[in-house]
Coordinates of C-alpha atoms (C1' of nucleotides) in Angstrom, one line a residue:
Chain A
X1 CA -3.1 28.7 -19.2
X2 CA -3.1 29.0 -15.3
X3 CA -3.2 31.9 -13.2
X4 CA -0.2 31.2 -11.3
X5 CA 3.3 32.9 -11.5
X6 CA 5.7 30.7 -12.9
X7 CA 9.6 31.5 -12.5
X8 CA 12.6 29.9 -13.9
X9 CA 15.1 28.9 -10.8
X10 CA 18.7 29.0 -11.7
X11 CA 19.6 26.7 -9.0
X12 CA 17.4 23.9 -10.3
X13 CA 17.3 24.9 -14.0
X14 CA 13.7 24.6 -14.1
X15 CA 10.4 26.4 -14.4
X16 CA 8.9 26.1 -11.0
X17 CA 5.5 27.6 -9.2
X18 CA 6.2 30.6 -7.5
X19 CA 5.4 30.3 -3.7
X20 CA 6.5 32.9 -1.6
X21 CA 7.6 31.9 2.2
X22 CA 5.0 34.3 3.7
X23 CA 1.7 34.5 1.7
X24 CA 1.2 37.7 0.0
X25 CA 5.0 38.9 0.9
X26 CA 8.0 38.7 -1.4
X27 CA 11.6 39.2 -0.1
X28 CA 13.8 40.0 -3.2
X29 CA 17.4 40.8 -3.2
X30 CA 19.4 41.9 -6.3
X31 CA 23.2 42.6 -6.7
X32 CA 23.5 46.3 -7.6
X33 CA 26.7 47.9 -8.7
X34 CA 30.1 48.5 -7.6
X35 CA 30.4 51.9 -7.9
X36 CA 33.9 52.5 -9.1
X37 CA 32.9 54.0 -12.5
X38 CA 29.9 55.0 -14.6
X39 CA 27.0 52.8 -15.0
X40 CA 27.3 51.3 -18.3
X41 CA 24.1 50.0 -20.6
X42 CA 24.6 46.4 -19.7
X43 CA 24.1 47.1 -15.9
X44 CA 21.0 49.2 -16.8
X45 CA 19.7 46.5 -18.8
X46 CA 19.9 44.0 -15.6
X47 CA 18.4 46.7 -13.4
X48 CA 15.5 47.4 -16.0
X49 CA 14.7 43.5 -16.0
X50 CA 14.4 43.3 -12.2
X51 CA 12.6 46.5 -12.2
X52 CA 9.8 44.9 -14.3
X53 CA 9.9 41.6 -12.3
X54 CA 9.5 44.0 -9.1
X55 CA 6.5 46.0 -10.9
X56 CA 4.9 42.8 -11.9
X57 CA 5.1 41.3 -8.5
X58 CA 3.6 44.3 -7.1
X59 CA 1.1 44.3 -9.7
X60 CA -0.1 41.0 -8.6
X61 CA -0.7 42.2 -5.2
X62 CA 2.3 41.1 -3.3
X63 CA 3.9 43.3 -0.8
X64 CA 7.6 43.2 -2.0
X65 CA 10.7 44.4 0.0
X66 CA 13.1 44.8 -2.6
X67 CA 16.8 45.4 -1.5
X68 CA 19.4 46.2 -3.9
X69 CA 22.8 47.0 -2.6
X70 CA 25.5 49.3 -3.5
X71 CA 29.0 47.6 -3.2
X72 CA 31.5 50.3 -2.1
X73 CA 34.3 48.3 -0.7
X74 CA 35.9 44.9 -1.1
X75 CA 35.9 44.6 -5.0
X76 CA 39.3 43.9 -6.0
X77 CA 41.1 44.9 -9.1
X78 CA 42.3 42.0 -11.3
X79 CA 41.9 38.4 -11.2
X80 CA 43.1 37.8 -7.7
X81 CA 41.2 38.3 -4.5
X82 CA 44.5 38.9 -2.7
X83 CA 47.3 41.1 -3.2
X84 CA 45.2 43.2 -5.6
X85 CA 43.6 46.5 -4.8
X86 CA 40.1 47.5 -4.0
X87 CA 38.4 49.2 -6.9
X88 CA 37.3 52.0 -5.1
X89 CA 40.7 52.5 -3.3
X90 CA 42.4 52.5 -6.5
X91 CA 40.2 55.0 -8.1
X92 CA 40.3 57.3 -5.3
X93 CA 44.2 57.0 -5.1
X94 CA 44.4 57.7 -8.9
X95 CA 42.0 60.8 -8.8
X96 CA 43.3 61.9 -5.4
X97 CA 40.0 61.8 -3.7
X98 CA 38.6 60.3 -0.7
X99 CA 37.3 56.9 -1.4
X100 CA 33.7 58.2 -0.3
X101 CA 33.9 60.8 -2.9
X102 CA 34.3 58.1 -5.7
X103 CA 31.7 56.2 -4.0
X104 CA 29.3 59.1 -3.8
X105 CA 30.1 60.6 -7.2
X106 CA 29.2 57.3 -9.1
X107 CA 26.3 56.4 -6.6
X108 CA 24.8 59.7 -7.8
X109 CA 25.3 58.9 -11.1
X110 CA 23.8 55.5 -10.9
X111 CA 20.7 56.8 -9.1
X112 CA 20.2 59.7 -11.9
X113 CA 20.6 57.0 -14.7
X114 CA 18.1 54.6 -12.7
X115 CA 15.4 57.4 -12.5
X116 CA 16.2 58.3 -16.3
X117 CA 15.3 54.7 -17.0
X118 CA 12.1 55.2 -15.0
X119 CA 13.0 52.3 -12.7
X120 CA 11.5 52.3 -9.4
X121 CA 13.7 52.7 -6.3
X122 CA 14.4 49.6 -4.2
X123 CA 12.8 49.4 -0.8
X124 CA 16.3 49.1 0.9
X125 CA 19.6 50.2 -0.7
X126 CA 22.2 49.3 1.7
X127 CA 25.9 49.9 1.4
X128 CA 28.6 47.6 2.1
X129 CA 30.7 50.3 4.0
X130 CA 27.5 50.8 6.2
X131 CA 27.5 47.1 7.3
X132 CA 31.2 46.4 8.2
X133 CA 30.0 45.4 11.7
X134 CA 27.5 43.0 10.1
X135 CA 30.4 41.5 7.8
X136 CA 32.6 41.2 10.9
X137 CA 30.0 39.3 12.7
X138 CA 29.5 36.9 9.8
X139 CA 33.3 36.2 9.4
X140 CA 33.4 35.4 13.2
X141 CA 30.5 33.2 12.8
X142 CA 31.9 31.2 9.6
X143 CA 35.1 30.7 11.7
X144 CA 33.3 29.6 14.7
X145 CA 31.7 27.0 12.4
X146 CA 34.9 26.0 11.2
X147 CA 34.4 26.9 7.7
X148 CA 37.1 29.6 7.6
X149 CA 40.9 29.8 8.7
X150 CA 42.8 32.9 9.5
X151 CA 46.1 33.6 7.8
X152 CA 48.4 36.5 8.5
X153 CA 45.3 38.7 9.4
X154 CA 43.3 37.6 6.5
X155 CA 40.5 35.0 6.7
X156 CA 39.6 32.6 3.9
X157 CA 36.6 30.7 3.3
X158 CA 37.5 27.2 3.2
X159 CA 35.7 25.5 0.3
X160 CA 37.1 22.0 0.5
X161 CA 36.0 21.5 4.1
X162 CA 32.6 23.3 3.1
X163 CA 32.3 21.1 0.1
X164 CA 32.6 18.1 2.3
X165 CA 29.9 19.2 4.8
X166 CA 27.5 20.5 2.3
X167 CA 27.2 18.4 -1.0
X168 CA 25.8 21.1 -3.1
X169 CA 28.8 23.9 -3.3
X170 CA 29.1 24.3 -7.0
X171 CA 25.5 23.6 -7.5
X172 CA 24.4 27.0 -8.9
X173 CA 27.2 27.4 -11.5
X174 CA 27.5 23.9 -12.3
X175 CA 31.0 23.4 -10.9
X176 CA 32.5 20.4 -10.1
X177 CA 34.4 20.5 -6.7
X178 CA 37.3 18.4 -8.0
X179 CA 37.9 20.8 -10.8
X180 CA 37.7 23.9 -8.4
X181 CA 40.2 22.5 -6.4
X182 CA 42.8 22.2 -9.4
X183 CA 44.0 25.4 -10.5
X184 CA 44.1 25.5 -14.1
X185 CA 45.0 29.0 -15.0
X186 CA 48.4 30.0 -14.7
X187 CA 48.0 33.7 -14.1
X188 CA 46.4 32.8 -10.5
X189 CA 49.1 30.5 -9.2
X190 CA 51.1 31.7 -6.1
X191 CA 48.2 32.6 -3.7
X192 CA 50.1 31.0 -1.1
X193 CA 48.1 32.1 1.8
X194 CA 45.3 29.9 0.6
X195 CA 45.0 26.4 1.3
X196 CA 43.1 25.8 -1.8
X197 CA 43.0 27.6 -4.9
X198 CA 39.1 27.6 -4.8
X199 CA 39.2 29.4 -1.4
X200 CA 38.3 33.1 -1.4
X201 CA 39.0 35.8 1.0
X202 CA 36.2 36.9 3.4
X203 CA 38.6 39.5 5.5
X204 CA 41.4 41.0 4.0
X205 CA 44.4 42.6 5.9
X206 CA 45.0 45.9 4.2
X207 CA 48.4 47.0 3.1
X208 CA 49.6 49.9 4.9
X209 CA 48.8 52.3 1.8
X210 CA 45.3 50.9 1.5
X211 CA 42.8 53.6 2.0
X212 CA 39.8 51.9 3.1
X213 CA 40.4 50.0 6.5
X214 CA 38.5 48.9 9.5
X215 CA 39.5 47.4 12.8
X216 CA 38.5 43.8 13.3
X217 CA 39.7 40.7 15.4
X218 CA 42.1 39.6 13.0
X219 CA 43.5 43.0 11.4
X220 CA 42.9 46.1 10.3
X221 CA 41.6 45.3 6.9
X222 CA 38.5 45.4 4.8
X223 CA 35.8 42.8 4.1
X224 CA 36.0 40.4 0.9
X225 CA 33.8 40.7 -2.3
X226 CA 30.7 38.5 -1.9
X227 CA 30.3 39.1 1.8
X228 CA 28.3 42.3 1.8
X229 CA 25.8 40.7 0.0
X230 CA 25.3 37.6 2.3
X231 CA 25.6 40.0 5.4
X232 CA 23.1 42.5 4.1
X233 CA 20.6 40.2 2.6
X234 CA 20.5 38.3 6.0
X235 CA 19.9 41.7 8.0
X236 CA 16.9 42.8 5.9
X237 CA 15.6 39.9 4.5
X238 CA 16.3 36.8 6.7
X239 CA 18.3 34.0 6.6
X240 CA 16.3 32.5 3.9
X241 CA 14.2 34.6 1.6
X242 CA 12.3 34.3 -1.6
X243 CA 14.3 35.6 -4.7
X244 CA 17.9 36.5 -5.4
X245 CA 18.8 38.2 -8.8
X246 CA 21.7 39.3 -10.6
X247 CA 23.4 39.2 -13.8
X248 CA 24.6 35.7 -14.9
X249 CA 28.3 36.7 -14.7
X250 CA 27.9 36.7 -11.2
X251 CA 26.9 33.3 -11.0
X252 CA 30.5 32.3 -10.4
X253 CA 32.0 33.3 -8.0
X254 CA 30.0 35.8 -6.7
X255 CA 26.5 33.9 -6.0
X256 CA 27.9 30.6 -5.3
X257 CA 30.4 31.9 -2.6
X258 CA 27.3 33.9 -1.4
X259 CA 25.3 30.8 -1.0
X260 CA 28.4 29.1 0.5
X261 CA 28.9 32.2 3.2
X262 CA 25.2 31.9 4.0
X263 CA 25.1 28.5 4.5
X264 CA 28.5 28.2 6.3
X265 CA 27.5 31.1 8.8
X266 CA 23.6 30.2 9.4
X267 CA 23.3 26.7 8.1
X268 CA 20.8 27.9 5.5
X269 CA 20.3 28.6 1.8
X270 CA 19.6 32.2 1.3
X271 CA 17.1 32.1 -1.4
X272 CA 14.5 29.7 -2.7
X273 CA 14.7 31.0 -6.2
X274 CA 17.7 32.5 -8.1
X275 CA 17.0 34.6 -11.2
X276 CA 19.7 35.7 -13.5
X277 CA 19.6 38.0 -16.4
X278 CA 21.5 37.5 -19.5
X279 CA 24.0 39.9 -20.9
X280 CA 23.7 42.7 -23.3
X281 CA 25.9 42.2 -26.4
X282 CA 27.3 44.7 -28.8
X283 CA 28.6 43.4 -32.3
X284 CA 27.8 39.8 -31.0
X285 CA 30.0 40.3 -27.9
X286 CA 29.2 40.8 -24.4
X287 CA 29.3 44.4 -23.3
X288 CA 31.8 44.9 -20.9
X289 CA 33.1 47.3 -18.7
X290 CA 36.8 45.8 -18.5
X291 CA 37.2 45.3 -22.1
X292 CA 35.8 48.5 -23.5
X293 CA 33.3 47.0 -25.5
X294 CA 30.4 49.3 -24.2
X295 CA 28.4 52.1 -24.7
X296 CA 27.2 54.5 -22.0
X297 CA 23.8 55.3 -21.7
X298 CA 24.8 59.0 -22.2
X299 CA 26.4 58.2 -25.5
X300 CA 23.2 56.3 -26.7
X301 CA 20.7 59.0 -25.8
X302 CA 23.0 61.7 -27.5
X303 CA 24.1 59.6 -30.5
X304 CA 27.9 60.5 -29.9
X305 CA 29.2 56.9 -30.4
X306 CA 30.5 55.0 -33.7
X307 CA 28.2 52.3 -33.1
X308 CA 25.0 54.4 -33.7
X309 CA 23.7 56.7 -36.2
X310 CA 21.9 58.9 -34.0
X311 CA 20.6 59.2 -30.4
X312 CA 17.9 56.9 -28.8
X313 CA 15.9 58.3 -26.1
X314 CA 15.6 56.4 -22.5
X315 CA 12.1 55.1 -23.2
X316 CA 13.1 53.8 -26.6
X317 CA 16.0 52.0 -24.8
X318 CA 13.7 50.5 -22.2
X319 CA 11.0 49.5 -24.9
X320 CA 14.1 47.7 -26.8
X321 CA 15.0 45.9 -23.5
X322 CA 11.5 44.8 -23.2
X323 CA 11.5 43.0 -26.6
X324 CA 13.8 40.5 -25.5
X325 CA 13.2 38.0 -22.6
X326 CA 15.5 38.7 -19.5
X327 CA 17.3 35.2 -19.6
X328 CA 18.0 36.0 -23.4
X329 CA 21.0 37.9 -24.6
X330 CA 20.5 41.1 -26.4
X331 CA 22.2 42.3 -29.1
X332 CA 22.6 46.1 -29.6
X333 CA 22.6 47.4 -33.0
X334 CA 21.7 50.4 -34.6
X335 CA 18.8 48.9 -36.9
X336 CA 17.2 47.2 -34.0
X337 CA 17.3 50.3 -31.9
X338 CA 15.6 52.1 -34.7
X339 CA 13.2 49.2 -35.1
X340 CA 12.3 49.6 -31.2
X341 CA 11.7 53.6 -31.8
X342 CA 9.3 52.9 -34.2
X343 CA 7.5 50.3 -32.1
X344 CA 7.6 52.4 -29.2
X345 CA 5.9 55.1 -30.9
X346 CA 3.3 52.8 -32.2
X347 CA 2.5 51.5 -28.9
X348 CA 2.2 55.0 -27.2
X349 CA 0.2 56.4 -29.9
X350 CA -2.3 53.5 -30.0
X351 CA -2.9 54.1 -26.1
X352 CA -3.5 57.7 -26.5
X353 CA -6.0 56.8 -29.2
X354 CA -7.5 54.3 -26.9
X355 CA -7.6 56.2 -23.7
X356 CA -9.6 58.9 -25.9
X357 CA -12.0 56.6 -27.0
X358 CA -15.9 56.6 -25.8
X359 CA -18.1 53.9 -26.5
X360 CA -21.3 55.1 -28.4
X361 CA -23.6 52.6 -26.7
X362 CA -25.1 49.9 -28.8
X363 CA -22.8 47.3 -27.2
X364 CA -22.5 43.4 -27.9
X365 CA -20.6 40.6 -27.2
X366 CA -19.6 39.3 -30.6
X367 CA -16.3 37.6 -31.9
X368 CA -14.3 41.0 -31.6
X369 CA -15.3 41.2 -28.0
X370 CA -14.0 37.6 -27.2
X371 CA -11.0 38.0 -29.4
X372 CA -10.1 41.2 -27.3
X373 CA -10.7 39.7 -23.9
X374 CA -8.4 36.5 -24.8
X375 CA -5.7 38.8 -26.0
X376 CA -5.9 40.9 -22.7
X377 CA -5.9 37.4 -20.6
X378 CA -2.9 36.1 -22.7
X379 CA -0.9 39.0 -22.3
X380 CA -1.3 38.2 -18.2
X381 CA -0.7 34.7 -18.9
X382 CA 2.7 35.5 -20.9
X383 CA 3.8 37.7 -18.0
X384 CA 2.9 34.9 -15.4
X385 CA 5.2 32.6 -17.4
X386 CA 8.5 33.6 -15.9
X387 CA 7.9 37.4 -16.9
X388 CA 7.7 37.0 -20.6
X389 CA 7.5 40.6 -21.6
X390 CA 8.3 40.2 -25.2
X391 CA 5.4 38.0 -25.5
X392 CA 3.2 40.1 -23.4
X393 CA 4.3 43.0 -25.4
X394 CA 3.4 41.0 -28.7
X395 CA 0.0 40.5 -27.3
X396 CA -0.4 44.3 -26.9
X397 CA 0.5 44.9 -30.2
X398 CA -2.3 42.5 -31.5
X399 CA -4.5 44.7 -29.5
X400 CA -3.1 47.7 -31.3
X401 CA -4.3 46.3 -34.4
X402 CA -7.8 46.1 -32.9
X403 CA -7.6 49.7 -31.5
X404 CA -6.6 51.1 -34.6
X405 CA -9.4 49.1 -36.3
X406 CA -12.0 50.6 -34.0
X407 CA -10.5 54.1 -34.4
X408 CA -10.5 53.8 -38.2
X409 CA -14.0 52.3 -38.0
X410 CA -13.5 49.1 -40.2
X411 CA -14.1 47.3 -36.8
X412 CA -17.2 48.4 -34.9
X413 CA -18.1 49.3 -31.3
X414 CA -21.3 47.2 -31.8
X415 CA -19.1 44.4 -31.4
X416 CA -18.0 44.9 -28.1
X417 CA -19.1 45.8 -24.7
X418 CA -18.5 48.9 -22.8
X419 CA -16.8 46.8 -20.0
X420 CA -14.7 45.1 -22.7
X421 CA -13.4 48.9 -23.5
X422 CA -12.8 49.6 -20.0
X423 CA -10.8 46.4 -19.6
X424 CA -8.8 47.3 -22.7
X425 CA -7.9 50.8 -21.4
X426 CA -6.9 49.4 -17.9
X427 CA -5.0 46.6 -19.7
X428 CA -2.9 49.2 -21.8
X429 CA -2.6 51.5 -19.0
X430 CA -1.5 48.7 -16.3
X431 CA 1.0 47.4 -18.7
X432 CA 2.5 49.9 -20.4
X433 CA 3.0 52.3 -17.5
X434 CA 2.7 50.3 -14.2
X435 CA 4.1 46.9 -15.5
X436 CA 6.6 47.8 -18.3
X437 CA 7.4 51.3 -16.6
X438 CA 7.3 53.2 -20.0
X439 CA 6.7 56.9 -19.8
X440 CA 4.9 59.3 -22.3
X441 CA 8.2 61.2 -23.7
X442 CA 7.2 63.0 -26.6
X443 CA 3.7 64.0 -26.4
X444 CA 2.6 66.5 -28.5
X445 CA 0.4 68.2 -25.9
X446 CA 2.4 68.1 -22.7
X447 CA 1.1 70.6 -20.6
X448 CA 3.0 73.2 -22.2
X449 CA 0.5 75.9 -22.7
X450 CA 2.7 78.3 -24.7
X451 CA 4.0 75.7 -27.1
X452 CA 0.2 74.1 -27.7
X453 CA -1.1 77.6 -28.5
X454 CA 1.7 78.4 -30.8
X455 CA 1.4 75.1 -32.6
X456 CA -2.6 75.5 -32.9
X457 CA -1.7 78.9 -34.4
X458 CA 0.9 77.4 -36.9
X459 CA -1.8 74.3 -37.8
X460 CA -5.0 77.0 -38.1
X461 CA -2.6 79.1 -40.3
X462 CA -1.5 76.1 -42.6
X463 CA -5.2 75.0 -42.8
X464 CA -6.1 78.4 -44.2
X465 CA -3.3 78.0 -46.7
X466 CA -4.4 74.5 -47.6
X467 CA -8.0 75.7 -47.9
X468 CA -6.8 78.4 -50.4
X469 CA -4.8 76.0 -52.2
X470 CA -1.7 77.7 -51.2
X471 CA 0.4 74.6 -51.2
X472 CA 3.8 76.7 -51.1
X473 CA 2.8 78.2 -47.8
X474 CA 1.6 75.0 -46.1
X475 CA 4.4 72.9 -47.2
X476 CA 6.8 75.4 -46.1
X477 CA 5.3 75.2 -42.7
X478 CA 5.4 71.4 -42.9
X479 CA 8.9 71.0 -44.0
X480 CA 10.1 73.6 -41.6
X481 CA 8.5 72.1 -38.6
X482 CA 9.9 68.7 -39.8
X483 CA 13.4 70.1 -39.7
X484 CA 12.7 71.1 -36.2
X485 CA 11.5 67.3 -35.4
X486 CA 8.1 68.5 -35.2
X487 CA 6.0 66.2 -37.3
X488 CA 2.3 67.0 -38.3
X489 CA -0.3 64.5 -38.7
X490 CA -3.2 65.1 -41.0
X491 CA -6.1 63.1 -40.0
X492 CA -9.8 63.0 -40.8
X493 CA -10.4 65.1 -37.6
X494 CA -8.1 67.7 -38.5
X495 CA -4.2 68.2 -37.7
X496 CA -2.1 67.1 -34.9
X497 CA 1.4 67.4 -34.1
X498 CA 4.0 65.1 -32.6
X499 CA 7.7 66.2 -31.5
X500 CA 10.1 63.4 -32.2
Chain B
rG1 C1' 40.7 22.1 -21.8
rG2 C1' 36.2 22.1 -18.2
rU3 C1' 31.0 23.6 -17.5
rC4 C1' 26.5 26.0 -19.4
rG5 C1' 23.9 28.1 -23.3
rC6 C1' 22.9 29.5 -28.4
rG7 C1' 22.1 29.3 -33.9
rU8 C1' 14.5 31.2 -36.2
rG9 C1' 12.5 34.9 -42.7
rG10 C1' 16.2 41.3 -45.0
rC11 C1' 17.1 42.7 -39.4
rC12 C1' 15.7 42.4 -34.2
rG13 C1' 13.1 38.7 -31.5
rA14 C1' 9.2 34.9 -29.0
rG15 C1' 7.9 30.3 -29.4
rU16 C1' 9.7 23.8 -27.0
rG17 C1' 5.8 17.9 -30.7
rG18 C1' 0.3 19.5 -34.6
rC19 C1' -2.7 26.1 -34.4
rU20 C1' -0.7 33.3 -37.7
rA21 C1' 4.0 35.3 -32.3
rG22 C1' 5.3 40.3 -32.4
rG23 C1' 8.1 44.9 -34.0
rC24 C1' 11.0 47.0 -37.9
rA25 C1' 12.2 47.1 -43.0
rG26 C1' 10.2 45.6 -48.0
rU27 C1' 6.0 45.0 -51.8
rG28 C1' 0.7 46.3 -53.1
rG29 C1' -3.5 49.3 -51.8
rU30 C1' -6.7 53.1 -48.9
rC31 C1' -6.3 58.2 -47.4
rU32 C1' -3.8 62.8 -49.1
rG33 C1' -3.3 68.7 -53.4
rC34 C1' 1.6 65.8 -53.2
rA35 C1' 3.7 63.7 -48.9
rA36 C1' 4.1 62.3 -44.0
rA37 C1' 1.1 59.8 -40.6
rA38 C1' -2.6 56.1 -39.9
rC39 C1' -4.9 51.9 -41.8
rC40 C1' -5.6 47.4 -44.8
rA41 C1' -3.1 43.1 -47.3
rU42 C1' 1.2 40.5 -48.0
rG43 C1' 6.8 36.1 -46.0
rU44 C1' 7.4 27.9 -49.1
rA45 C1' 11.8 31.3 -41.4
rC46 C1' 13.5 27.5 -38.0
rA47 C1' 22.5 26.1 -39.1
rG48 C1' 23.7 21.0 -41.4
rC49 C1' 23.1 15.6 -41.5
rG50 C1' 20.7 11.5 -39.2
rG51 C1' 17.2 9.4 -35.8
rU52 C1' 12.2 9.0 -32.5
rU53 C1' 7.1 10.1 -33.9
rC54 C1' 1.0 9.5 -37.5
rG55 C1' 3.5 14.5 -37.2
rA56 C1' 9.6 17.9 -35.4
rA57 C1' 12.0 24.9 -35.5
rU58 C1' 10.6 22.0 -30.8
rC59 C1' 12.6 15.5 -28.4
rC60 C1' 17.5 12.3 -29.3
rG61 C1' 22.5 11.7 -31.5
rC62 C1' 26.3 13.8 -34.5
rU63 C1' 28.8 17.8 -37.4
rC64 C1' 29.7 23.0 -38.1
rG65 C1' 29.3 27.9 -36.3
rC66 C1' 28.7 31.5 -32.2
rG67 C1' 28.8 33.1 -27.1
rA68 C1' 29.0 32.9 -21.6
rC69 C1' 31.5 31.2 -17.3
rC70 C1' 35.9 28.9 -14.9
rU71 C1' 38.3 34.0 -8.8
rC72 C1' 37.4 42.0 -12.8
rC73 C1' 32.3 42.8 -14.6
rA74 C1' 25.0 43.3 -14.5

RNA sequence: GGUCGCGUGGCCGAGUGGCUAGGCAGUGGUCUGCAAAACCAUGUACAGCGGUUCGAAUCCGCUCGCGACCUCCA
């Protein structure tokens, strides 16, 4: 396989060779959360997927500017983009808080969860409310270019006019313009300020009781959803940049309208490559904030949910997500999580064994040596093929077999070279920690000297008991520790332990 | 109704024309005081029907089932 990076571009629906605009640099914008409620697991999956993409781009040596926004104004309740309440504003009113208190609370929670999942921070995390001026400028520019009109203090994007001037409105989401012009859903009628049903608000005049409001040339109001991403991506990445990402439920209308705004404002398409993650399912249905079919990460960690039998740690979840491709749906089930938990431990254990290995000398490059090097190469090839983490992971597991074989001595170090062993160590380290972003979370020895000392004492006592064939005592130690979620592992070179 | 996508062995999940994906579970074995852990071995899988082809899970058509989007969502 080739060494170049291939990505699937939602815009063309094809895999394409990735070529950044500026050699060695990548600009990537990913739509972040609207902070009006706790982040749910589906959101986390998307951000983990882009975290792996970000990490892999960096691993390849690109200098990446990763921008992920916080939407803290403009996102409206309900199906309409007029006559409805801003999500943040509503939450603030209901809980008698300042809107910014709501925003701060859920932003903090989001950050904490991203940290728990060990995602890297974006390079810039701009907020919609911090970019009102940029958004007003953009509205003005779109008006000046004739692709928007004002109506009673609100400003609407003129999709019909835009579609006539730019043939590709609807390209990303596969919409046909004529269909968009005909309103099909009964509950969306009577939006009489708009000229066409497909038009959307880019500036919204605030009702008197609306809490979030800013001065503008048209009214005291607030910016429409979609606009913040156009304005902030332009500000930090330029009129055109390399990668734009998000969940595929954002394709329409959000991303389609984002493109329209950027083109309508600056006459250039925002991103060369559009990457969309697929949805996390639970019980075969989309995990969704709005219809309640969702589980929070906290519930998943604690096991406090009717959908699961026990808790699963953040890294088990991350591993679970890595096992499916970012463009595929993933169905969350208890059995699948249990399988992921065991798989994760197997991988991490093998890595520990590997990193402790010393080549005894007597090196040679035999079939095993070639096999290992081929697998290492294949793992990279898989990542180069549209970030195929599950396939790369499969290659790693094939290498786990080799590692265990060497450890178990039915494969011989005499068949591999020291440089191959080193390459294998580097491969595992790079993939597990740098690319997949996994952490060692249940290490037996984790720098806790007291615990290590105590465990060593217990293991010694049990060894004495066993040497004296005092099975009652040795089994009591083993079984009691097991109840405390500490597993003893009797191996050829003595006993080790691991906390589950 | 429109647009798009999916259907892979007990479960999860890659694969897009010929070559064992992988994980988990199961089964047999090695190890063990017995276990656990670990290791080894082990699977007539590709929704159905038709077509193209020397060859189809993979391409085409139809049927059935499921899902997403169609101005709330990652």
